[in-house]
Short mmCIF file of C-alpha atoms in Angstrom, two decimals:
data_model
loop_
_atom_site.label_atom_id
_atom_site.label_comp_id
_atom_site.label_asym_id
_atom_site.label_seq_id
_atom_site.Cartn_x
_atom_site.Cartn_y
_atom_site.Cartn_z
CA MET E 240 52.62 -27.76 -73.62
CA THR E 241 56.08 -26.43 -73.11
CA LEU E 242 55.43 -23.50 -75.37
CA PRO E 243 52.00 -21.89 -75.45
CA VAL E 244 51.97 -22.05 -79.26
CA HIS E 245 54.49 -22.37 -82.06
CA PRO E 246 54.70 -19.17 -84.07
CA ASP E 247 53.72 -19.76 -87.59
CA ILE E 248 56.56 -19.73 -90.13
CA GLU E 249 55.01 -17.13 -92.26
CA THR E 250 54.94 -14.73 -89.39
CA ILE E 251 58.59 -15.37 -88.60
CA LEU E 252 59.69 -14.86 -92.18
CA GLU E 253 57.63 -11.69 -92.53
CA ASN E 254 59.02 -10.27 -89.30
CA CYS E 255 62.53 -11.11 -90.31
CA ALA E 256 62.09 -9.33 -93.61
CA GLU E 257 60.55 -6.34 -91.92
CA THR E 258 63.43 -6.08 -89.40
CA MET E 259 66.00 -6.62 -92.05
CA ARG E 260 64.53 -3.85 -94.20
CA THR E 261 63.87 -1.32 -91.45
CA VAL E 262 66.74 -2.02 -89.01
CA VAL E 263 69.57 -4.05 -90.40
CA LEU E 264 70.00 -2.48 -93.80
CA PRO E 265 69.88 1.13 -92.69
CA GLU E 266 72.10 0.47 -89.73
CA LEU E 267 74.54 -2.19 -90.59
CA GLU E 268 77.31 -0.49 -88.69
CA SER E 269 75.22 0.07 -85.54
CA GLU E 270 75.26 -2.06 -82.37
CA TRP E 271 71.55 -2.64 -82.67
CA GLY E 272 71.89 -3.64 -86.28
CA VAL E 273 74.56 -6.19 -85.51
CA PHE E 274 72.39 -7.53 -82.67
CA CYS E 275 69.34 -7.93 -84.91
CA GLY E 276 71.39 -9.42 -87.66
CA ALA E 277 72.68 -12.14 -85.42
CA LEU E 278 69.20 -12.93 -84.18
CA LEU E 279 67.60 -12.83 -87.60
CA THR E 280 69.97 -15.56 -88.60
CA ALA E 281 68.90 -17.52 -85.62
CA SER E 282 65.24 -16.89 -86.44
CA LEU E 283 65.62 -18.25 -89.91
CA THR E 284 67.45 -21.32 -88.59
CA TYR E 285 64.70 -21.91 -86.03
CA ALA E 286 61.95 -21.49 -88.72
CA THR E 287 63.71 -23.82 -91.08
CA GLU E 288 63.72 -26.56 -88.44
CA LEU E 289 60.02 -26.04 -87.86
CA LEU E 290 59.44 -26.46 -91.60
CA LYS E 291 61.21 -29.82 -91.53
CA ASN E 292 59.36 -31.19 -88.52
CA ASP E 293 55.94 -30.29 -87.14
CA ARG E 294 56.93 -30.74 -83.50
CA GLY E 295 53.62 -29.23 -82.29
CA ALA E 296 51.53 -32.01 -83.80
CA GLN E 297 53.93 -34.57 -82.44
CA TYR E 298 53.66 -33.15 -78.93
CA PHE E 299 49.86 -33.26 -79.07
CA GLU E 300 49.95 -36.92 -80.04
CA GLU E 301 52.46 -37.78 -77.30
CA LEU E 302 50.47 -36.08 -74.58
CA SER E 303 47.19 -37.52 -75.79
CA ALA E 304 48.66 -41.00 -75.64
CA ALA E 305 49.99 -40.39 -72.17
CA LEU E 306 46.63 -39.11 -70.93
CA LYS E 307 44.92 -42.11 -72.48
CA SER E 308 47.16 -44.52 -70.62
CA ILE E 309 46.09 -43.00 -67.26
CA GLN E 310 42.46 -42.40 -68.14
CA PRO E 311 41.13 -45.02 -65.64
CA THR E 312 43.13 -43.38 -62.91
CA LEU E 313 41.86 -39.91 -63.82
CA ASP E 314 38.25 -41.24 -64.01
CA ASN E 315 38.54 -42.63 -60.49
CA ILE E 316 39.60 -39.33 -58.91
CA GLU E 317 36.21 -38.18 -57.65
CA ASP E 318 37.05 -34.52 -57.00
CA LEU E 319 38.88 -33.99 -60.32
CA GLU E 320 36.45 -32.74 -62.91
CA LEU E 321 38.27 -32.59 -66.23
CA ALA E 322 37.13 -30.37 -69.02
CA ILE E 323 35.05 -32.54 -71.32
CA ASP E 324 36.27 -30.99 -74.53
CA GLY E 325 39.60 -29.86 -73.21
CA SER E 326 42.76 -30.08 -75.23
CA PRO E 327 45.41 -32.49 -73.96
CA TYR E 328 47.31 -29.48 -72.59
CA GLU E 329 44.26 -28.22 -70.74
CA ILE E 330 43.59 -31.63 -69.26
CA ALA E 331 47.21 -32.19 -68.29
CA THR E 332 47.21 -28.75 -66.63
CA GLN E 333 44.17 -29.66 -64.54
CA ALA E 334 45.64 -33.00 -63.59
CA LEU E 335 49.04 -31.63 -62.61
CA VAL E 336 47.59 -28.78 -60.61
CA TYR E 337 45.39 -31.34 -58.77
CA VAL E 338 48.50 -33.38 -58.02
CA GLN E 339 50.06 -30.53 -56.10
CA ALA E 340 47.21 -30.39 -53.68
CA ASN E 341 46.45 -34.05 -53.39
CA PRO E 342 49.48 -36.34 -52.85
CA GLY E 343 48.80 -40.03 -52.96
CA PRO E 344 49.03 -43.11 -55.22
CA ALA E 345 46.75 -41.65 -57.95
CA SER E 346 48.62 -38.37 -58.07
CA ASP E 347 51.90 -40.30 -58.12
CA GLU E 348 50.78 -42.18 -61.20
CA VAL E 349 49.68 -38.99 -62.92
CA ASN E 350 53.01 -37.42 -62.19
CA ARG E 351 55.01 -40.47 -63.21
CA VAL E 352 53.33 -40.58 -66.64
CA LEU E 353 52.83 -36.92 -67.53
CA TYR E 354 55.95 -35.30 -66.10
CA PRO E 355 58.52 -37.14 -68.30
CA VAL E 356 56.49 -36.48 -71.47
CA LEU E 357 56.21 -32.77 -70.72
CA MET E 358 59.84 -32.41 -69.63
CA GLY E 359 60.95 -34.30 -72.74
CA GLN E 360 59.06 -31.85 -74.91
CA LEU E 361 60.60 -28.95 -72.98
CA GLU E 362 64.09 -30.33 -73.51
CA VAL E 363 63.55 -30.68 -77.31
CA GLU E 364 62.14 -27.17 -77.57
CA LEU E 365 64.98 -25.74 -75.51
CA ALA E 366 67.53 -27.41 -77.80
CA ALA E 367 65.74 -26.00 -80.80
CA THR E 368 66.32 -22.48 -79.50
CA ALA E 369 70.12 -22.95 -79.24
CA PRO E 370 70.72 -20.77 -82.32
CA PHE E 371 69.22 -17.80 -80.53
CA MET E 372 71.49 -18.16 -77.51
CA GLU E 373 74.48 -18.63 -79.80
CA GLY E 374 73.44 -15.52 -81.77
CA TRP E 375 73.05 -13.53 -78.64
CA GLY E 376 76.41 -14.58 -77.42
CA ALA E 377 78.06 -13.68 -80.68
CA ALA E 378 76.44 -10.25 -80.68
CA ARG E 379 77.57 -9.62 -77.08
CA ALA E 380 81.07 -10.66 -77.97
CA THR E 381 81.30 -8.09 -80.76
CA ARG E 382 79.54 -5.42 -78.78
CA LYS E 383 81.20 -2.07 -78.24
CA VAL E 384 81.68 -1.26 -74.54
CA ASP E 385 78.70 0.85 -73.61
CA GLU E 386 79.08 3.82 -71.35
CA SER E 387 75.42 4.65 -70.96
CA GLY E 388 74.12 5.34 -67.52
CA ALA E 389 70.78 3.86 -68.19
CA GLU E 390 71.08 0.29 -69.38
CA ASP E 391 68.32 -2.18 -69.12
CA MET O 1 65.86 3.09 -84.96
CA LEU O 2 63.77 6.25 -84.95
CA SER O 3 62.12 7.14 -88.18
CA THR O 4 62.46 10.66 -89.57
CA ASN O 5 58.91 11.42 -88.37
CA GLU O 6 59.62 10.11 -84.85
CA LYS O 7 62.80 12.12 -84.77
CA ASN O 8 60.96 15.32 -85.76
CA ASN O 9 58.25 14.60 -83.26
CA LEU O 10 60.75 14.05 -80.51
CA GLU O 11 62.59 17.30 -81.34
CA GLY O 12 59.35 19.23 -81.01
CA TYR O 13 58.54 17.49 -77.72
CA LEU O 14 61.91 18.00 -76.22
CA SER O 15 61.86 21.64 -77.16
CA THR O 16 58.83 22.20 -74.97
CA SER O 17 59.34 19.60 -72.16
CA LEU O 18 62.92 20.13 -71.11
CA GLY O 19 62.77 23.88 -70.60
CA LEU O 20 65.97 24.38 -72.65
CA GLY O 21 64.43 26.23 -75.55
CA PRO O 22 64.61 24.87 -79.10
CA VAL O 23 66.30 21.49 -79.25
CA SER O 24 68.02 19.81 -82.24
CA ILE O 25 68.83 16.15 -82.18
CA LEU O 26 72.41 15.61 -83.23
CA LYS O 27 72.81 11.84 -82.82
CA VAL O 28 70.66 8.87 -81.85
CA ASP O 29 72.08 5.45 -80.83
CA ARG O 30 69.86 2.60 -79.84
CA ILE O 31 71.36 0.68 -76.93
CA ALA O 32 71.31 -2.95 -78.01
CA MET O 33 71.25 -5.05 -74.95
CA GLY O 34 68.28 -3.68 -73.15
CA GLN O 35 65.32 -5.90 -73.95
CA SER O 36 62.33 -4.76 -72.01
CA ARG O 37 62.39 -1.23 -73.36
CA ALA O 38 63.83 0.43 -76.45
CA MET O 39 66.62 2.59 -75.14
CA TYR O 40 68.03 5.53 -77.05
CA ARG O 41 71.16 7.47 -76.15
CA ILE O 42 70.53 10.89 -77.71
CA ASP O 43 72.83 13.91 -78.10
CA ILE O 44 70.89 17.17 -78.34
CA GLU O 45 71.91 20.73 -79.04
CA HIS O 46 70.06 23.60 -77.43
CA GLY O 47 70.39 27.28 -76.53
CA VAL O 48 68.68 30.47 -77.64
CA ASP O 49 71.35 33.09 -77.24
CA GLY O 50 75.07 32.65 -77.51
CA PRO O 51 76.78 29.39 -78.34
CA LYS O 52 74.81 26.23 -78.59
CA LEU O 53 75.20 23.66 -75.78
CA VAL O 54 75.33 19.95 -76.30
CA ARG O 55 73.78 17.56 -73.81
CA ARG O 56 73.27 13.78 -73.78
CA ILE O 57 69.97 12.28 -72.60
CA VAL O 58 68.45 8.80 -72.49
CA VAL O 59 64.98 8.02 -73.79
CA ARG O 60 63.35 4.79 -72.60
CA VAL O 61 60.38 3.61 -74.68
CA GLU O 62 57.81 0.98 -73.78
CA GLN O 63 57.40 -2.06 -75.96
CA TRP O 64 53.69 -2.91 -76.29
CA GLY O 65 53.41 -4.49 -72.85
CA LEU O 66 56.58 -6.57 -73.12
CA LEU O 67 57.33 -8.20 -69.74
CA GLY O 68 53.95 -7.05 -68.49
CA THR O 69 54.93 -3.66 -67.26
CA ASP O 70 54.38 0.00 -68.07
CA SER O 71 56.51 2.93 -67.10
CA SER O 72 54.28 4.62 -64.52
CA ASP O 73 55.50 2.81 -61.42
CA GLU O 74 59.04 2.86 -62.68
CA VAL O 75 59.01 6.63 -63.16
CA ALA O 76 57.45 7.20 -59.76
CA THR O 77 59.99 4.95 -58.12
CA MET O 78 62.93 6.61 -59.84
CA ARG O 79 61.68 10.00 -58.78
CA VAL O 80 61.28 8.89 -55.16
CA LEU O 81 64.75 7.27 -55.02
CA HIS O 82 66.48 10.18 -56.72
CA SER O 83 64.93 12.51 -54.15
CA ALA O 84 65.94 10.18 -51.31
CA GLY O 85 69.57 10.39 -52.33
CA PHE O 86 69.97 7.08 -54.10
CA PRO O 87 72.19 6.94 -57.19
CA VAL O 88 69.31 7.02 -59.68
CA ALA O 89 69.14 9.01 -62.89
CA LYS O 90 66.97 12.07 -62.72
CA ILE O 91 63.72 11.78 -64.64
CA LEU O 92 63.43 14.76 -66.98
CA ASP O 93 59.91 14.04 -68.29
CA TYR O 94 57.39 11.24 -68.76
CA TYR O 95 55.10 11.15 -71.80
CA THR O 96 52.21 8.67 -71.70
CA GLY O 97 50.82 9.24 -75.21
CA ASN O 98 51.56 7.11 -78.30
CA ASP O 99 51.61 9.94 -80.80
CA ILE O 100 55.33 10.81 -80.61
CA LEU O 101 57.18 7.56 -80.59
CA GLY O 102 54.32 5.09 -80.97
CA GLN O 103 54.52 4.07 -77.28
CA PRO O 104 54.79 5.91 -73.98
CA PHE O 105 58.32 6.87 -72.94
CA PHE O 106 60.32 8.84 -70.41
CA VAL O 107 63.40 10.94 -70.66
CA MET O 108 66.21 10.78 -68.12
CA GLU O 109 69.60 12.29 -67.50
CA TYR O 110 72.52 10.43 -68.96
CA VAL O 111 74.96 9.11 -66.36
CA ASP O 112 78.53 8.87 -67.47
CA ALA O 113 79.44 5.43 -66.04
CA SER O 114 79.99 1.84 -67.13
CA GLU O 115 77.76 -1.18 -66.88
CA ILE O 116 80.82 -3.42 -66.60
CA SER O 117 80.80 -4.92 -63.13
CA THR O 118 84.06 -4.97 -61.11
CA PRO O 119 84.77 -6.49 -57.69
CA GLU O 120 85.09 -2.99 -56.28
CA GLY O 121 81.81 -1.98 -57.74
CA LEU O 122 80.11 -5.08 -56.47
CA ALA O 123 81.45 -4.38 -52.99
CA ASP O 124 79.71 -1.01 -53.15
CA TYR O 125 76.52 -2.35 -54.81
CA VAL O 126 75.58 -4.90 -52.19
CA PRO O 127 75.39 -2.31 -49.38
CA THR O 128 73.51 0.02 -51.76
CA LEU O 129 70.90 -2.71 -52.39
CA HIS O 130 70.70 -3.32 -48.61
CA ARG O 131 70.16 0.37 -48.13
CA LEU O 132 67.29 0.27 -50.61
CA HIS O 133 65.76 -2.48 -48.48
CA GLN O 134 65.98 -0.28 -45.40
CA LEU O 135 64.18 2.68 -47.08
CA ASP O 136 61.11 3.89 -45.18
CA TRP O 137 58.69 3.34 -48.07
CA GLN O 138 55.78 4.67 -46.03
CA ALA O 139 57.48 7.97 -45.36
CA CYS O 140 58.31 8.14 -49.10
CA GLU O 141 54.65 7.44 -49.84
CA MET O 142 55.53 4.54 -52.18
CA ASP O 143 52.43 2.80 -50.92
CA SER O 144 50.47 5.45 -52.81
CA TYR O 145 51.24 3.57 -56.06
CA LEU O 146 52.60 0.18 -55.10
CA GLU O 147 50.42 -2.55 -53.66
CA VAL O 148 51.19 -3.37 -50.00
CA PRO O 149 50.93 -7.01 -48.87
CA GLU O 150 48.67 -7.42 -45.85
CA GLY O 151 48.88 -10.92 -44.44
CA PRO O 152 52.16 -12.59 -43.38
CA ARG O 153 52.23 -14.80 -46.45
CA ASP O 154 50.95 -12.09 -48.84
CA ALA O 155 54.34 -10.83 -49.99
CA ALA O 156 54.97 -14.21 -51.49
CA LEU O 157 51.36 -14.90 -52.67
CA GLN O 158 50.95 -11.42 -54.15
CA THR O 159 54.22 -11.76 -56.06
CA VAL O 160 53.20 -15.22 -57.42
CA GLU O 161 49.82 -13.93 -58.54
CA ARG O 162 51.39 -10.84 -60.13
CA TRP O 163 53.49 -13.03 -62.42
CA TYR O 164 50.71 -15.56 -62.98
CA ARG O 165 48.40 -12.75 -64.19
CA ILE O 166 51.07 -11.75 -66.70
CA TYR O 167 51.40 -15.32 -67.86
CA ARG O 168 47.64 -15.47 -68.44
CA TRP O 169 47.74 -12.11 -70.25
CA GLY O 170 50.52 -13.22 -72.45
CA LEU O 171 49.19 -16.71 -73.14
CA VAL O 172 48.84 -17.60 -76.79
CA GLY O 173 47.58 -21.04 -77.69
CA GLU O 174 47.69 -23.84 -75.14
CA PRO O 175 48.31 -23.56 -71.44
CA SER O 176 51.57 -24.79 -69.91
CA PRO O 177 50.87 -27.67 -67.50
CA LEU O 178 54.37 -27.46 -65.98
CA LEU O 179 54.09 -23.73 -65.32
CA GLU O 180 50.55 -24.11 -63.91
CA ALA O 181 51.60 -26.91 -61.58
CA ALA O 182 54.69 -25.02 -60.46
CA THR O 183 52.61 -21.94 -59.70
CA GLU O 184 50.25 -24.08 -57.61
CA TRP O 185 53.25 -25.42 -55.73
CA LEU O 186 54.48 -21.84 -55.01
CA ARG O 187 51.02 -20.95 -53.70
CA ARG O 188 50.97 -23.86 -51.36
CA ASN O 189 54.49 -23.32 -50.06
CA ALA O 190 54.49 -19.58 -49.69
CA PRO O 191 56.58 -18.56 -46.62
CA LYS O 192 55.88 -15.72 -44.19
CA THR O 193 57.67 -12.43 -44.62
CA GLU O 194 59.21 -10.91 -41.54
CA ARG O 195 59.58 -7.33 -42.78
CA LEU O 196 58.24 -5.58 -45.80
CA ALA O 197 60.77 -3.58 -47.85
CA VAL O 198 61.26 -1.97 -51.23
CA VAL O 199 62.26 -4.77 -53.58
CA HIS O 200 64.14 -3.75 -56.65
CA GLY O 201 62.96 -6.76 -58.57
CA ASP O 202 65.83 -7.17 -61.05
CA PRO O 203 69.02 -6.52 -59.08
CA GLY O 204 72.58 -7.38 -59.88
CA PRO O 205 75.33 -6.86 -62.41
CA GLY O 206 74.01 -5.26 -65.56
CA ASN O 207 71.45 -3.28 -63.67
CA TYR O 208 73.76 -0.84 -62.01
CA MET O 209 76.40 1.46 -63.47
CA GLU O 210 79.66 2.10 -61.75
CA LYS O 211 82.48 4.59 -61.96
CA ASP O 212 85.74 4.48 -60.11
CA GLY O 213 84.68 1.38 -58.23
CA LYS O 214 81.47 3.02 -56.88
CA VAL O 215 77.81 2.64 -57.87
CA ALA O 216 76.99 5.62 -60.02
CA ALA O 217 73.40 4.59 -60.93
CA LEU O 218 70.89 1.89 -60.11
CA VAL O 219 68.72 1.21 -63.17
CA ASP O 220 65.72 -0.72 -64.32
CA PHE O 221 62.88 -0.26 -61.76
CA GLU O 222 60.04 -1.70 -63.80
CA PHE O 223 59.56 -4.67 -61.43
CA THR O 224 59.93 -2.74 -58.15
CA SER O 225 57.47 -3.67 -55.47
CA ILE O 226 56.91 -3.63 -51.72
CA GLY O 227 57.66 -7.16 -50.59
CA ASP O 228 60.21 -9.49 -49.12
CA PRO O 229 63.82 -8.37 -49.54
CA GLU O 230 64.86 -12.00 -49.82
CA GLU O 231 63.30 -11.91 -53.33
CA ASP O 232 66.09 -9.51 -54.34
CA TRP O 233 68.90 -11.53 -52.71
CA ALA O 234 67.60 -14.62 -54.38
CA TYR O 235 67.51 -12.87 -57.79
CA LEU O 236 71.00 -11.49 -57.33
CA ILE O 237 72.37 -14.95 -56.35
CA ALA O 238 70.57 -17.11 -58.87
CA MET O 239 70.23 -14.80 -61.85
CA ARG O 240 72.29 -11.68 -62.42
CA GLY O 241 75.06 -12.54 -60.01
CA ALA O 242 75.36 -16.24 -60.77
CA ALA O 243 78.38 -15.81 -62.95
CA ALA O 244 80.21 -13.78 -60.27
CA MET O 245 80.26 -16.41 -57.54
CA SER O 246 78.60 -19.59 -56.26
CA GLU O 247 75.50 -19.54 -54.06
CA ASP O 248 77.54 -20.43 -50.97
CA GLU O 249 80.00 -17.69 -51.74
CA TRP O 250 77.16 -15.22 -52.21
CA VAL O 251 75.54 -16.16 -48.92
CA THR O 252 78.84 -15.60 -47.08
CA TYR O 253 79.58 -12.38 -49.03
CA ILE O 254 76.16 -10.89 -48.24
CA ALA O 255 76.47 -11.83 -44.55
CA ASP O 256 79.92 -10.27 -44.39
CA LYS O 257 79.02 -7.12 -46.28
CA VAL O 258 75.67 -6.17 -44.75
CA GLY O 259 74.98 -8.68 -41.98
CA VAL O 260 72.03 -10.32 -43.70
CA LYS O 261 71.91 -14.02 -42.93
CA LEU O 262 69.88 -15.77 -45.51
CA ASP O 263 67.70 -18.73 -44.65
CA ARG O 264 68.34 -21.42 -47.33
CA ASP O 265 64.74 -22.74 -47.46
CA ARG O 266 63.36 -19.29 -47.93
CA LEU O 267 66.12 -18.44 -50.38
CA ASN O 268 65.21 -21.50 -52.43
CA TYR O 269 61.54 -20.51 -52.43
CA TRP O 270 62.31 -16.97 -53.67
CA LYS O 271 64.68 -18.35 -56.30
CA ALA O 272 61.75 -20.34 -57.61
CA VAL O 273 59.48 -17.25 -57.61
CA ASN O 274 62.12 -15.49 -59.66
CA PHE O 275 62.19 -18.34 -62.13
CA LEU O 276 58.41 -18.04 -62.33
CA LYS O 277 58.79 -14.34 -62.97
CA GLY O 278 61.18 -15.00 -65.83
CA THR O 279 59.00 -17.63 -67.32
CA CYS O 280 55.86 -15.48 -67.26
CA ILE O 281 57.29 -12.15 -68.36
CA ASP O 282 59.34 -13.67 -71.14
CA GLN O 283 56.28 -15.28 -72.58
CA THR O 284 54.87 -11.80 -73.31
CA ALA O 285 57.53 -11.43 -75.95
CA MET O 286 55.93 -14.31 -77.92
CA LYS O 287 52.54 -12.56 -77.73
CA ILE O 288 53.76 -9.29 -79.22
CA TYR O 289 55.92 -11.08 -81.76
CA ILE O 290 53.07 -13.17 -83.02
CA ASP O 291 50.64 -10.23 -83.17
CA GLN O 292 53.45 -8.31 -84.90
CA SER O 293 53.36 -5.41 -82.52
CA ASN O 294 57.10 -5.82 -82.48
CA PRO O 295 58.74 -7.88 -85.26
CA ALA O 296 62.29 -7.58 -83.85
CA PRO O 297 63.99 -11.01 -83.56
CA ASN O 298 64.90 -10.55 -79.94
CA MET O 299 61.17 -10.94 -79.17
CA LEU O 300 61.31 -14.45 -80.67
CA MET O 301 64.44 -15.24 -78.75
CA ILE O 302 62.95 -14.14 -75.44
CA GLY O 303 59.62 -15.82 -76.11
CA THR O 304 61.22 -19.15 -76.93
CA GLY O 305 64.72 -19.86 -75.55
CA VAL O 306 64.78 -17.46 -72.64
CA HIS O 307 61.26 -18.39 -71.60
CA LEU O 308 61.94 -22.10 -71.77
CA GLY O 309 65.26 -21.83 -69.92
CA ALA O 310 63.42 -20.14 -67.05
CA LEU O 311 60.64 -22.68 -67.19
CA LYS O 312 63.12 -25.53 -66.83
CA ARG O 313 64.73 -23.92 -63.79
CA LEU O 314 61.23 -23.24 -62.32
CA VAL O 315 60.22 -26.86 -62.68
CA GLU O 316 63.50 -28.15 -61.23
CA ALA O 317 63.08 -25.82 -58.20
CA THR O 318 59.45 -26.83 -57.51
CA ILE O 319 57.71 -29.83 -58.95
CA ALA O 320 60.57 -31.92 -60.28
CA TYR O 321 59.48 -35.61 -60.23
CA LYS O 322 62.17 -38.16 -59.95
#
């Protein structure tokens, strides 16, 4: 999976509310407040998109189908013992780690099938986070020049 | 921002720890762009007899294990480097309890300088980083708290495992097949290290302060290790310094400035290790966001977009399948 888990929407909304209440409202003029405000907006946008489309469930289905399509190949690899009750992401992990150590036709097939699925999911997830990067950029653009000697 | 309770606690603590007598906090500003730690620029007033004196300090507070580090090694390193004459802020005190600010923190001197990088400052920074790589870490007893690689490939392997452990610690939900496969690739392709050195771990523009075209302070030592100096050059070139010039220009610049001739294969390997580092440490933000240790939205940003951006670069640098 390209992300270990999607955060649940309730948590996002609760955290946004908490940050808004304890950081943004008391400090609307502060640099930190502006920064949090920009990213809270991005958080809400991100959460809204998750509400519209359960991407996690879709990814599980995609990867399960991909694994099913190469099941005979996986079964024929003698020294690859896949977790019997493993999730698609656990099995794909085992398979792709095996591929690194065992180049050959079987590994090539595993790579050819699994890699584009996982990279496709990564690209979709990355695109979904664009509001954060835009928010970060906007906050930086409005940032006061800092003169601290101990930045992070 | 600090609550009233935290501010009162901090005033009491500073009044006993700084040796300045009773301290009053005049002003607190949280520095916005530091992500791994909460950073506060604080003006204090102190003095027992006569007129009160005003002094500015910086308080750096841990964030529930964000990025997989604590402050102990960072504080020790800053103390060593300050004593060795490097431009590093003086540590005033280190507090490991959670009862004052909710997390451990340390207090350091404020350095009056700018984080904005200039060509003149960069020309001073690269030799300063090179000088760090030449530091006799055994004489400075840095091996008393930092792990020392033993075998010729251990600098690379130890670094890979360090970040992989943090990935496992921060894992919530399903594993990442791409990250796991890339980590295996890095294990199998680990190069030998010719000379062990102090590695800053996060070098480049934004992590040094400059004044009048000179480096006034090196900052952010939470990832410092004893390892391969090429790790630092790769990080500078591919990460913090990427906006300043191209990789080819950097390689020439570094050779001209300090005489270090970078091997491109090794450089590519260490770039990939740095992408692994970013991928693994950024994931910890998702863990502490989901468990609500820290509800700030920058945790969600780091745990999603920043993490995935690093993962994409890691995959492209290691296991990309065409």
